[in-house]
CSV table of C-alpha atoms in Angstrom, one decimal:
chain,number,residue,atom,x,y,z
A,23,MET,CA,93.0,79.0,159.4
A,24,GLN,CA,90.6,81.6,160.6
A,25,LEU,CA,87.3,81.9,158.9
A,26,ARG,CA,85.8,85.2,158.6
A,27,SER,CA,82.3,85.9,157.6
A,28,ALA,CA,82.2,87.7,154.2
A,29,GLN,CA,82.0,91.5,154.5
A,30,PRO,CA,78.8,92.6,152.9
A,31,LYS,CA,79.3,94.9,150.0
A,32,ALA,CA,77.6,98.3,150.0
A,33,ALA,CA,73.9,97.6,150.3
A,34,PHE,CA,72.1,97.1,147.0
A,35,GLU,CA,69.5,99.9,146.7
A,36,ALA,CA,66.1,98.5,145.7
A,37,PRO,CA,65.3,99.9,142.3
A,38,SER,CA,63.0,102.8,142.5
A,39,VAL,CA,59.9,103.1,140.4
A,40,VAL,CA,58.7,106.3,138.9
A,41,LEU,CA,55.0,107.1,138.7
A,42,ILE,CA,53.9,108.1,135.2
A,43,LYS,CA,50.6,108.8,133.4
A,44,LEU,CA,50.1,107.7,129.9
A,45,THR,CA,47.1,107.7,127.6
A,46,VAL,CA,47.2,104.5,125.5
A,47,ASN,CA,44.7,104.1,122.7
A,48,GLY,CA,42.4,106.5,124.5
A,49,GLN,CA,42.7,104.9,127.9
A,50,ASP,CA,44.2,106.9,130.8
A,51,LEU,CA,46.7,104.9,132.8
A,52,SER,CA,48.7,105.5,136.0
A,53,LEU,CA,51.7,103.3,136.1
A,54,GLN,CA,54.7,102.6,138.3
A,55,VAL,CA,57.6,102.0,136.0
A,56,GLU,CA,61.3,101.3,136.6
A,57,PRO,CA,63.4,103.9,134.7
A,58,TRP,CA,65.1,101.4,132.4
A,59,VAL,CA,61.9,99.9,131.0
A,60,THR,CA,61.4,100.9,127.4
A,61,LEU,CA,58.0,101.9,126.1
A,62,LEU,CA,58.1,98.8,123.9
A,63,ASP,CA,58.5,96.5,126.8
A,64,LEU,CA,55.9,98.4,128.8
A,65,LEU,CA,53.3,98.0,126.1
A,66,ARG,CA,54.0,94.4,125.5
A,67,ASP,CA,54.9,93.0,128.9
A,68,LYS,CA,53.0,95.2,131.3
A,69,LEU,CA,50.0,96.2,129.3
A,70,GLU,CA,49.9,93.0,127.2
A,71,LEU,CA,49.4,95.0,124.0
A,72,THR,CA,51.5,92.6,122.0
A,73,GLY,CA,50.5,94.1,118.6
A,74,THR,CA,53.7,96.2,118.6
A,75,LYS,CA,56.6,94.0,117.8
A,76,LYS,CA,60.2,93.8,118.9
A,77,GLY,CA,62.3,93.4,115.8
A,78,CYS,CA,65.8,94.6,116.4
A,79,ASP,CA,65.3,96.4,119.8
A,80,HIS,CA,67.9,99.0,118.6
A,81,GLY,CA,65.9,101.5,116.4
A,82,GLN,CA,67.0,99.9,113.2
A,83,CYS,CA,63.9,98.1,111.8
A,84,GLY,CA,60.8,100.1,112.7
A,85,ALA,CA,58.7,97.0,113.8
A,86,CYS,CA,58.2,98.8,117.2
A,87,THR,CA,56.8,102.0,115.6
A,88,VAL,CA,54.0,103.6,117.7
A,89,ILE,CA,52.5,107.1,117.5
A,90,ILE,CA,53.4,109.3,120.4
A,91,ASP,CA,51.6,112.7,120.6
A,92,GLY,CA,51.0,112.4,116.9
A,93,LYS,CA,54.6,111.5,115.9
A,94,ARG,CA,55.8,108.1,114.8
A,95,ILE,CA,58.6,106.9,117.0
A,96,ASN,CA,60.5,103.7,117.6
A,97,SER,CA,59.3,102.6,121.0
A,98,CYS,CA,62.3,100.4,121.7
A,99,LEU,CA,64.5,103.4,122.2
A,100,VAL,CA,62.0,105.3,124.4
A,101,LEU,CA,62.4,105.0,128.2
A,102,ALA,CA,58.8,105.0,129.3
A,103,VAL,CA,59.5,107.3,132.2
A,104,SER,CA,60.7,110.0,129.8
A,105,ARG,CA,57.2,110.2,128.1
A,106,HIS,CA,55.1,111.1,131.1
A,107,ASP,CA,51.7,112.5,130.1
A,108,ALA,CA,52.0,111.3,126.5
A,109,GLU,CA,49.2,110.1,124.2
A,110,ILE,CA,50.2,106.8,122.6
A,111,THR,CA,48.5,105.0,119.7
A,112,THR,CA,49.5,101.4,119.0
A,113,VAL,CA,48.2,99.2,116.2
A,114,GLU,CA,45.5,98.0,118.6
A,115,GLY,CA,44.2,101.6,118.6
A,116,LEU,CA,43.8,102.0,114.8
A,117,ALA,CA,40.5,100.2,114.4
A,118,GLN,CA,37.5,102.2,115.8
A,119,ASN,CA,34.2,100.8,117.0
A,120,GLY,CA,35.0,97.4,115.4
A,121,GLU,CA,35.7,99.0,112.0
A,122,LEU,CA,39.2,98.5,110.5
A,123,HIS,CA,41.2,101.7,109.7
A,124,PRO,CA,41.3,102.5,106.0
A,125,LEU,CA,45.0,101.6,106.0
A,126,GLN,CA,44.2,98.2,107.5
A,127,ARG,CA,41.6,97.5,104.8
A,128,ALA,CA,44.0,98.7,102.1
A,129,PHE,CA,46.8,96.5,103.5
A,130,ILE,CA,44.5,93.5,103.2
A,131,GLU,CA,43.2,94.5,99.7
A,132,ARG,CA,46.7,95.1,98.4
A,133,ASP,CA,48.4,92.0,100.0
A,134,ALA,CA,50.7,94.3,101.8
A,135,PHE,CA,51.8,91.7,104.4
A,136,GLN,CA,53.0,88.1,104.4
A,137,CYS,CA,54.3,87.0,107.8
A,138,GLY,CA,52.8,90.1,109.3
A,139,TYR,CA,55.6,90.8,111.8
A,140,CYS,CA,56.5,94.2,110.4
A,141,THR,CA,52.9,95.1,109.8
A,142,PRO,CA,51.9,96.8,113.0
A,143,GLY,CA,54.9,99.1,112.7
A,144,GLN,CA,54.1,99.7,109.0
A,145,LEU,CA,50.6,100.6,109.8
A,146,CYS,CA,51.4,103.0,112.6
A,147,SER,CA,54.2,104.5,110.5
A,148,ALA,CA,51.9,104.9,107.5
A,149,LYS,CA,49.2,106.5,109.5
A,150,ALA,CA,51.6,109.1,110.8
A,151,LEU,CA,53.2,109.5,107.4
A,152,ILE,CA,49.8,110.5,105.9
A,153,GLY,CA,49.5,113.1,108.6
A,154,GLU,CA,52.9,114.4,107.7
A,155,GLY,CA,51.9,114.7,104.1
A,156,ARG,CA,55.1,113.2,102.5
A,157,THR,CA,53.0,111.1,100.1
A,158,ARG,CA,53.4,113.0,96.8
A,159,ASP,CA,54.4,109.9,94.8
A,160,ARG,CA,55.8,106.4,95.2
A,161,ALA,CA,59.4,107.7,95.6
A,162,GLU,CA,58.4,110.0,98.4
A,163,ILE,CA,56.3,107.3,100.1
A,164,SER,CA,59.2,104.9,99.8
A,165,GLU,CA,61.7,107.3,101.2
A,166,PHE,CA,59.5,108.4,104.1
A,167,MET,CA,58.6,104.8,104.9
A,168,SER,CA,62.3,103.7,104.8
A,169,GLY,CA,62.3,103.4,108.6
A,170,ASN,CA,60.2,100.2,108.3
A,171,LEU,CA,61.9,97.1,107.1
A,172,CYS,CA,60.1,94.1,105.7
A,173,ARG,CA,62.1,90.9,105.2
A,174,CYS,CA,59.2,89.4,103.2
A,175,GLY,CA,59.6,92.1,100.7
A,176,ALA,CA,56.0,93.4,100.7
A,177,TYR,CA,57.2,96.9,99.9
A,178,PRO,CA,55.6,97.5,96.5
A,179,ASN,CA,52.2,96.4,97.9
A,180,ILE,CA,52.7,98.5,101.1
A,181,VAL,CA,53.2,101.6,98.9
A,182,ASP,CA,50.1,100.6,96.8
A,183,ALA,CA,48.1,100.4,100.0
A,184,ILE,CA,49.3,103.8,101.3
A,185,GLN,CA,48.6,105.4,97.9
A,186,ASP,CA,45.1,103.9,98.0
A,187,VAL,CA,44.4,105.6,101.3
A,188,VAL,CA,46.0,108.9,100.3
A,189,GLU,CA,44.1,109.0,97.0
A,190,GLY,CA,40.8,108.1,98.8
A,191,ARG,CA,40.4,104.6,97.2
A,192,SER,CA,40.2,102.6,100.5
B,29,MET,CA,70.9,97.7,131.0
B,30,THR,CA,72.7,98.4,134.2
B,31,PRO,CA,70.2,99.8,136.8
B,32,PHE,CA,70.3,103.5,137.3
B,33,SER,CA,68.6,106.2,139.2
B,34,PHE,CA,66.4,108.7,137.4
B,35,GLU,CA,65.3,112.3,137.8
B,36,ARG,CA,63.3,114.7,135.7
B,37,ALA,CA,65.0,118.1,135.7
B,38,PRO,CA,62.4,120.9,136.2
B,39,ASP,CA,64.8,123.7,135.2
B,40,LEU,CA,68.3,124.4,133.7
B,41,THR,CA,69.9,124.9,137.1
B,42,SER,CA,68.8,121.6,138.5
B,43,ALA,CA,69.8,119.9,135.3
B,44,VAL,CA,73.3,121.3,135.4
B,45,LYS,CA,73.7,120.5,139.1
B,46,SER,CA,72.3,117.0,138.9
B,47,GLY,CA,75.5,115.2,137.9
B,48,GLY,CA,73.5,112.9,135.7
B,49,ARG,CA,73.8,111.8,132.1
B,50,PHE,CA,71.4,114.0,130.1
B,51,LEU,CA,68.5,112.2,128.4
B,52,ALA,CA,66.6,113.9,125.6
B,53,GLY,CA,65.3,111.9,122.7
B,54,GLY,CA,67.3,108.8,123.8
B,55,THR,CA,67.9,107.5,120.3
B,56,ASN,CA,71.6,107.2,120.9
B,57,LEU,CA,72.0,107.1,124.7
B,58,VAL,CA,69.3,104.4,125.2
B,59,ASP,CA,70.9,102.3,122.4
B,60,LEU,CA,74.3,102.6,124.0
B,61,MET,CA,72.9,101.7,127.4
B,62,LYS,CA,71.3,98.6,126.0
B,63,GLU,CA,74.7,97.6,124.7
B,64,ASN,CA,76.3,98.4,128.1
B,65,VAL,CA,78.7,100.8,126.3
B,66,GLU,CA,77.2,103.6,128.4
B,67,ARG,CA,76.4,102.7,132.0
B,68,PRO,CA,75.4,105.9,133.7
B,69,ALA,CA,74.6,105.6,137.4
B,70,HIS,CA,72.2,108.5,137.2
B,71,VAL,CA,70.1,109.8,134.3
B,72,THR,CA,68.7,113.3,134.2
B,73,ASP,CA,65.7,113.7,131.9
B,74,ILE,CA,65.9,117.1,130.4
B,75,ASN,CA,62.8,117.0,128.2
B,76,SER,CA,60.9,119.5,130.3
B,77,LEU,CA,63.5,122.2,129.8
B,78,PRO,CA,62.3,125.2,127.6
B,79,LEU,CA,64.8,124.5,124.8
B,80,ARG,CA,62.5,123.3,122.1
B,81,ASP,CA,61.9,126.5,120.1
B,82,ILE,CA,63.4,127.6,116.9
B,83,THR,CA,63.6,131.4,117.1
B,84,GLU,CA,64.7,134.2,114.8
B,85,LEU,CA,67.5,136.3,116.3
B,86,PRO,CA,68.5,139.8,115.4
B,87,LYS,CA,70.5,140.4,112.2
B,88,GLY,CA,69.1,137.5,110.3
B,89,ARG,CA,70.4,134.7,112.6
B,90,LEU,CA,68.4,131.7,113.7
B,91,ARG,CA,68.5,129.8,117.0
B,92,LEU,CA,67.8,126.1,117.0
B,93,GLY,CA,66.7,125.0,120.4
B,94,ALA,CA,68.7,122.0,121.7
B,95,LEU,CA,65.6,120.0,122.3
B,96,ALA,CA,63.9,120.8,119.0
B,97,THR,CA,63.6,117.4,117.2
B,98,ASN,CA,65.6,116.8,114.0
B,99,ALA,CA,62.3,116.4,112.2
B,100,ASP,CA,60.9,119.7,113.4
B,101,THR,CA,64.1,121.4,112.5
B,102,ALA,CA,64.2,120.1,109.0
B,103,ASP,CA,60.5,120.9,108.4
B,104,HIS,CA,60.7,124.4,109.9
B,105,PRO,CA,59.7,126.9,107.3
B,106,VAL,CA,62.6,129.3,108.1
B,107,VAL,CA,65.1,126.4,107.9
B,108,GLN,CA,63.7,125.2,104.6
B,109,ALA,CA,63.7,128.7,103.1
B,110,ARG,CA,66.9,130.1,104.5
B,111,TYR,CA,69.1,127.1,105.3
B,112,PRO,CA,68.0,124.4,102.8
B,113,LEU,CA,71.5,122.8,103.1
B,114,LEU,CA,70.7,122.0,106.8
B,115,ALA,CA,67.2,120.7,106.0
B,116,SER,CA,68.6,118.5,103.3
B,117,ALA,CA,71.4,117.1,105.5
B,118,ILE,CA,69.0,116.3,108.3
B,119,LEU,CA,66.6,114.5,105.9
B,120,ALA,CA,69.5,112.4,104.6
B,121,GLY,CA,70.0,110.8,108.0
B,122,ALA,CA,68.4,108.1,110.0
B,123,SER,CA,64.6,107.4,109.5
B,124,PRO,CA,61.5,109.4,110.1
B,125,GLN,CA,60.9,107.7,113.4
B,126,LEU,CA,64.4,108.5,114.6
B,127,ARG,CA,64.2,112.1,113.4
B,128,ASN,CA,60.9,112.5,115.3
B,129,ALA,CA,62.6,111.6,118.6
B,130,ALA,CA,66.2,112.7,118.1
B,131,THR,CA,67.1,116.3,119.2
B,132,ASN,CA,69.5,118.8,117.9
B,133,GLY,CA,71.7,118.6,121.0
B,134,GLY,CA,71.7,114.9,120.8
B,135,ASN,CA,72.6,114.9,117.2
B,136,LEU,CA,75.8,116.7,118.0
B,137,LEU,CA,76.6,114.4,120.9
B,138,GLN,CA,75.8,111.1,119.2
B,139,ARG,CA,78.7,108.8,119.4
B,140,THR,CA,80.5,106.8,116.7
B,141,ARG,CA,78.9,103.7,115.3
B,142,CYS,CA,82.3,101.9,115.0
B,143,PHE,CA,81.5,98.2,115.5
B,144,TYR,CA,84.4,97.8,117.9
B,145,PHE,CA,83.2,100.8,120.1
B,146,TYR,CA,79.8,99.0,120.3
B,147,ASP,CA,81.2,95.6,121.1
B,148,THR,CA,82.3,95.6,124.7
B,149,ALA,CA,84.2,92.3,124.1
B,150,THR,CA,86.8,94.2,122.0
B,151,ALA,CA,89.6,96.7,122.8
B,152,CYS,CA,88.5,100.3,122.4
B,153,ASN,CA,90.4,103.4,123.6
B,154,LYS,CA,87.3,105.4,123.3
B,155,ARG,CA,85.4,103.2,125.8
B,156,THR,CA,88.4,102.4,127.9
B,157,PRO,CA,91.5,104.7,127.6
B,158,GLY,CA,94.6,102.6,127.1
B,159,ALA,CA,92.8,99.4,126.1
B,160,GLY,CA,93.9,99.6,122.5
B,161,CYS,CA,92.0,99.9,119.2
B,162,ALA,CA,90.7,96.7,117.7
B,163,ALA,CA,89.4,98.6,114.6
B,164,ILE,CA,93.0,99.2,113.4
B,165,GLY,CA,93.8,96.1,111.4
B,166,GLY,CA,90.2,95.0,111.7
B,167,LEU,CA,87.1,95.6,109.5
B,168,THR,CA,87.4,99.2,108.5
B,169,ARG,CA,84.8,99.9,105.8
B,170,MET,CA,83.1,102.6,107.9
B,171,HIS,CA,86.3,104.2,109.4
B,172,ALA,CA,88.2,107.3,109.0
B,173,ILE,CA,90.6,108.4,106.2
B,174,LEU,CA,91.5,111.8,107.6
B,175,GLY,CA,92.6,113.0,111.0
B,176,SER,CA,92.8,109.7,112.7
B,177,SER,CA,95.5,108.7,115.2
B,178,ASP,CA,97.1,105.4,116.2
B,179,LYS,CA,94.6,105.3,119.1
B,180,CYS,CA,91.4,105.7,117.2
B,181,ILE,CA,90.1,105.6,113.6
B,182,ALA,CA,86.4,106.2,114.3
B,183,THR,CA,84.2,108.6,112.4
B,184,HIS,CA,81.4,110.9,113.5
B,185,PRO,CA,78.2,109.6,112.1
B,186,SER,CA,76.1,112.7,111.8
B,187,ASP,CA,74.8,114.3,108.6
B,188,MET,CA,73.4,117.4,110.3
B,189,CYS,CA,76.8,118.2,111.8
B,190,VAL,CA,78.4,118.3,108.4
B,191,ALA,CA,76.0,121.0,107.3
B,192,LEU,CA,76.4,122.9,110.6
B,193,ARG,CA,80.2,122.8,110.0
B,194,ALA,CA,79.7,124.2,106.5
B,195,LEU,CA,77.4,126.9,107.8
B,196,ASP,CA,79.8,127.9,110.7
B,197,ALA,CA,77.2,127.5,113.4
B,198,GLN,CA,77.8,128.3,117.1
B,199,VAL,CA,76.9,125.9,119.9
B,200,ASN,CA,75.5,127.5,123.1
B,201,VAL,CA,76.2,125.6,126.3
B,202,VAL,CA,75.6,126.1,130.0
B,203,GLY,CA,77.5,124.6,132.9
B,204,VAL,CA,78.2,125.1,136.5
B,205,ASP,CA,80.6,128.0,135.5
B,206,GLY,CA,77.9,129.7,133.4
B,207,GLU,CA,77.2,130.0,129.7
B,208,ARG,CA,79.6,130.0,126.8
B,209,SER,CA,79.4,129.7,123.0
B,210,ILE,CA,81.6,127.3,121.1
B,211,ALA,CA,82.3,127.7,117.4
B,212,PHE,CA,81.2,124.6,115.5
B,213,LYS,CA,84.7,123.9,114.3
B,214,ASP,CA,85.9,123.7,117.9
B,215,PHE,CA,83.0,121.6,119.2
B,216,HIS,CA,84.0,118.1,118.1
B,217,ARG,CA,87.6,116.8,118.5
B,218,LEU,CA,90.0,114.7,116.6
B,219,PRO,CA,91.0,111.6,118.5
B,220,GLY,CA,94.6,112.3,119.0
B,221,ALA,CA,95.8,110.7,122.3
B,222,SER,CA,92.4,111.0,124.0
B,223,PRO,CA,89.8,109.5,121.8
B,224,GLU,CA,87.5,109.0,124.9
B,225,LYS,CA,86.7,112.7,124.5
B,226,ASP,CA,84.3,113.2,121.5
B,227,SER,CA,83.9,116.9,122.1
B,228,ASN,CA,85.2,119.9,123.9
B,229,LEU,CA,82.3,120.0,126.3
B,230,GLN,CA,83.3,120.1,130.0
B,231,PRO,CA,81.7,117.4,132.2
B,232,GLY,CA,78.2,118.5,133.2
B,233,GLU,CA,77.8,121.1,130.4
B,234,LEU,CA,74.5,121.1,128.6
B,235,ILE,CA,73.9,122.3,125.1
B,236,THR,CA,71.0,124.8,125.1
B,237,GLY,CA,71.0,125.8,121.4
B,238,ILE,CA,72.7,126.1,118.0
B,239,ASP,CA,72.9,129.5,116.4
B,240,LEU,CA,73.0,129.8,112.6
B,241,PRO,CA,74.7,132.9,111.1
B,242,ALA,CA,72.7,135.1,108.7
B,243,LYS,CA,74.7,133.9,105.7
B,244,ALA,CA,72.5,131.1,104.5
B,245,PHE,CA,73.8,130.0,101.1
B,246,ASP,CA,70.3,129.3,100.0
B,247,ARG,CA,71.1,129.3,96.2
B,248,HIS,CA,74.2,127.3,95.7
B,249,TYR,CA,74.3,124.3,98.0
B,250,THR,CA,74.0,120.6,98.1
B,251,TYR,CA,74.3,117.6,100.5
B,252,LEU,CA,75.5,114.6,98.7
B,253,LYS,CA,75.6,111.4,100.7
B,254,LEU,CA,77.0,108.1,99.4
B,255,ARG,CA,76.3,104.9,101.3
B,256,ASP,CA,75.8,101.2,100.9
B,257,ARG,CA,72.0,101.6,100.8
B,258,LEU,CA,69.8,104.3,99.3
B,259,SER,CA,68.3,105.1,102.6
B,260,TYR,CA,68.7,104.4,106.3
B,261,ALA,CA,72.4,103.9,106.4
B,262,PHE,CA,75.3,106.0,107.6
B,263,ALA,CA,77.5,107.8,105.1
B,264,LEU,CA,80.6,106.2,103.5
B,265,VAL,CA,81.4,109.6,102.3
B,266,SER,CA,79.2,112.7,102.4
B,267,VAL,CA,79.8,116.3,101.2
B,268,ALA,CA,78.1,119.5,102.1
B,269,VAL,CA,78.8,122.4,99.8
B,270,ALA,CA,77.7,126.0,100.1
B,271,LEU,CA,78.8,128.6,97.6
B,272,GLU,CA,78.3,132.2,97.1
B,273,ILE,CA,78.6,133.0,93.3
B,274,ASN,CA,78.3,136.6,92.0
B,275,ASP,CA,78.4,137.3,88.3
B,276,GLY,CA,79.6,133.8,87.7
B,277,ILE,CA,82.6,134.1,90.1
B,278,ILE,CA,82.8,132.1,93.4
B,279,ALA,CA,82.9,134.7,96.2
B,280,GLU,CA,82.9,132.2,99.0
B,281,ALA,CA,83.1,128.4,99.3
B,282,ARG,CA,82.4,126.0,102.1
B,283,VAL,CA,83.0,122.3,101.7
B,284,ALA,CA,82.6,119.9,104.6
B,285,LEU,CA,83.0,116.1,104.5
B,286,GLY,CA,81.2,113.5,106.5
B,287,GLY,CA,81.9,109.8,107.0
B,288,VAL,CA,85.7,110.4,106.8
B,289,ALA,CA,86.9,111.6,110.2
B,290,HIS,CA,86.2,111.9,113.9
B,291,LYS,CA,84.5,115.2,113.2
B,292,PRO,CA,83.1,116.9,110.1
B,293,TRP,CA,86.1,117.7,107.9
B,294,ARG,CA,86.7,121.1,106.4
B,295,ASN,CA,89.9,122.5,104.9
B,296,GLU,CA,89.4,126.2,105.0
B,297,GLU,CA,92.8,126.9,103.5
B,298,ALA,CA,92.0,124.8,100.5
B,299,GLU,CA,88.6,126.6,100.1
B,300,GLN,CA,90.5,129.7,99.2
B,301,MET,CA,91.6,128.0,96.0
B,302,LEU,CA,88.1,128.3,94.7
B,303,VAL,CA,87.5,132.0,95.6
B,304,GLY,CA,87.8,134.4,92.7
B,305,HIS,CA,87.3,131.8,90.0
B,306,ALA,CA,84.5,130.6,87.9
B,307,PRO,CA,83.1,127.1,88.6
B,308,ASP,CA,85.1,124.7,86.6
B,309,PRO,CA,85.5,120.9,86.8
B,310,GLU,CA,89.3,121.1,86.6
B,311,LEU,CA,89.4,123.6,89.5
B,312,PHE,CA,87.1,121.3,91.5
B,313,ALA,CA,89.3,118.3,90.8
B,314,ARG,CA,92.4,120.2,92.0
B,315,PHE,CA,90.5,121.3,95.1
B,316,ALA,CA,89.5,117.7,95.9
B,317,ASP,CA,93.1,116.5,95.4
B,318,ASP,CA,94.2,119.2,97.8
B,319,VAL,CA,91.7,118.3,100.5
B,320,LEU,CA,92.5,114.6,100.2
B,321,ARG,CA,96.3,115.0,100.0
B,322,GLU,CA,96.7,113.6,103.5
B,323,ALA,CA,94.0,111.0,103.3
B,324,ARG,CA,95.1,107.5,104.5
B,325,GLY,CA,93.0,104.4,104.1
B,326,GLN,CA,92.9,101.7,106.8
B,327,GLY,CA,92.6,98.8,104.4
B,328,ASP,CA,88.9,98.2,103.9
B,329,ASN,CA,88.2,101.8,103.4
B,330,ASP,CA,90.8,102.7,100.9
B,331,PHE,CA,88.1,103.2,98.3
B,332,LYS,CA,86.8,106.2,100.3
B,333,ILE,CA,89.6,108.3,99.1
B,334,GLU,CA,88.7,108.1,95.4
B,335,LEU,CA,85.0,108.1,96.3
B,336,ALA,CA,85.5,111.3,98.3
B,337,ARG,CA,87.5,112.8,95.4
B,338,ARG,CA,84.6,112.2,93.0
B,339,ALA,CA,81.9,113.2,95.5
B,340,ILE,CA,83.6,116.5,96.2
B,341,LYS,CA,83.8,117.3,92.5
B,342,ARG,CA,80.2,116.2,91.9
B,343,ALA,CA,78.9,118.1,94.9
B,344,LEU,CA,80.7,121.3,93.8
B,345,GLU,CA,79.2,120.9,90.3
B,346,GLN,CA,75.7,120.4,91.8
B,347,ALA,CA,76.0,123.4,94.0
B,348,ALA,CA,77.4,125.6,91.2
B,349,ALA,CA,74.6,124.6,88.8
B,350,ARG,CA,71.9,125.0,91.5
B,351,ARG,CA,71.1,121.3,91.2
B,352,PRO,CA,71.1,120.3,94.9
B,353,GLN,CA,70.9,116.5,95.5
B,354,SER,CA,67.4,115.4,96.4
B,355,GLN,CA,67.2,113.1,99.4
B,356,THR,CA,64.0,111.6,98.0
B,357,TYR,CA,64.7,111.1,94.3
B,358,LYS,CA,67.9,109.1,94.5
B,359,ARG,CA,69.4,109.7,91.0
B,360,ILE,CA,72.6,111.6,91.5
B,361,ALA,CA,71.9,115.2,90.3
């Protein structure tokens, strides 16, 4: 029997990284990122901003909601390399100068979270929602927050908290 | 995700020549890549292309840029004023977060959410031609009742596309052979013997925009979507209706169905049954029967036939009475 050394397969090409610039919570960053890295994984793993949560990783729960250039977006479905030059706000960026954001205060006052896992996504989503202006009544708030699931069922109190901020009570 | 190479296309020509899978909002492609349903070797980011605008065209038409987000499109003042059917259908779909990222071109090209298509452990002719269809004889609640074949019973999941079909939009595309315009009714395909092809785009062709005709149907319209949840779920059955009514008589009728077939479903021959008559529940019921005459359930979705019958009738009544379904206030108008 003749032994032959195994023929090497076509050489595996080392994955290439892409240089991108992002502003995250006001801080300018230059990053080398593989193309397949989602913004969610970049925030959590590379930047250690673990406030944003991975719930479903498929754009179905909203726990990963961040604000990109003023728009709320599910970061689990964003390839970080596709958002070069973007301004990103995560839950860590809501409080300013040690002061909680009015939404954060309202969520506490209204008992709008139990386990807290969906909460960062709820807060970012609600902040952007208020900017969008779809807050006419509870039905409109509910519909336009429907991209954020809460298995603890804190929904009524979340809507209360959002109404507090919209109506200037927080 | 399978590793891939990545480029950012600086212009249309490079994009078309790149040979890569186009990435815009990523809300469907990235999801499919995570599931290893799509494994492109090369991804071309087209987000820098100048296709984001919504522009008024001569003679009352409107051009929706392929890269305009679904949210920006639904919120656009001209769309809201002149094409409220389209705005309503967009807002019925997905979630605010997804609509902020998803683009118009991507909405057309989004792929079925058939569980078997998504599960690479099962047989799927759409993923792998010739492999078989595990959905047939499987769990078929979300599957087609019209236009399916023995190769594929998947449905097209889009709400926006149902409205675009009702409005007779045109899809502008560009490829290595140049530009062309595809009538919306010819854009998506029925599965037939080649369910691996969702649409009639040639490989490498890129959608640049969607043109809406001047005829807007801004008075008598509705988008009625029925689903297992009140929000954030795909349609079991949806109906887009657009009517022109003059002096109490229907002058033109468009009725498109979602959730029931591999593409938005319109029966233009049956629509003629409504023309020249006053709105009437009996007439609407006969129309629904005609549209659904060839409907076939797959087992778990047999209920869709009766549901569609009632939804068509109700949607026509809503449109005739100028009581369009609200996507926010969930009571059926």
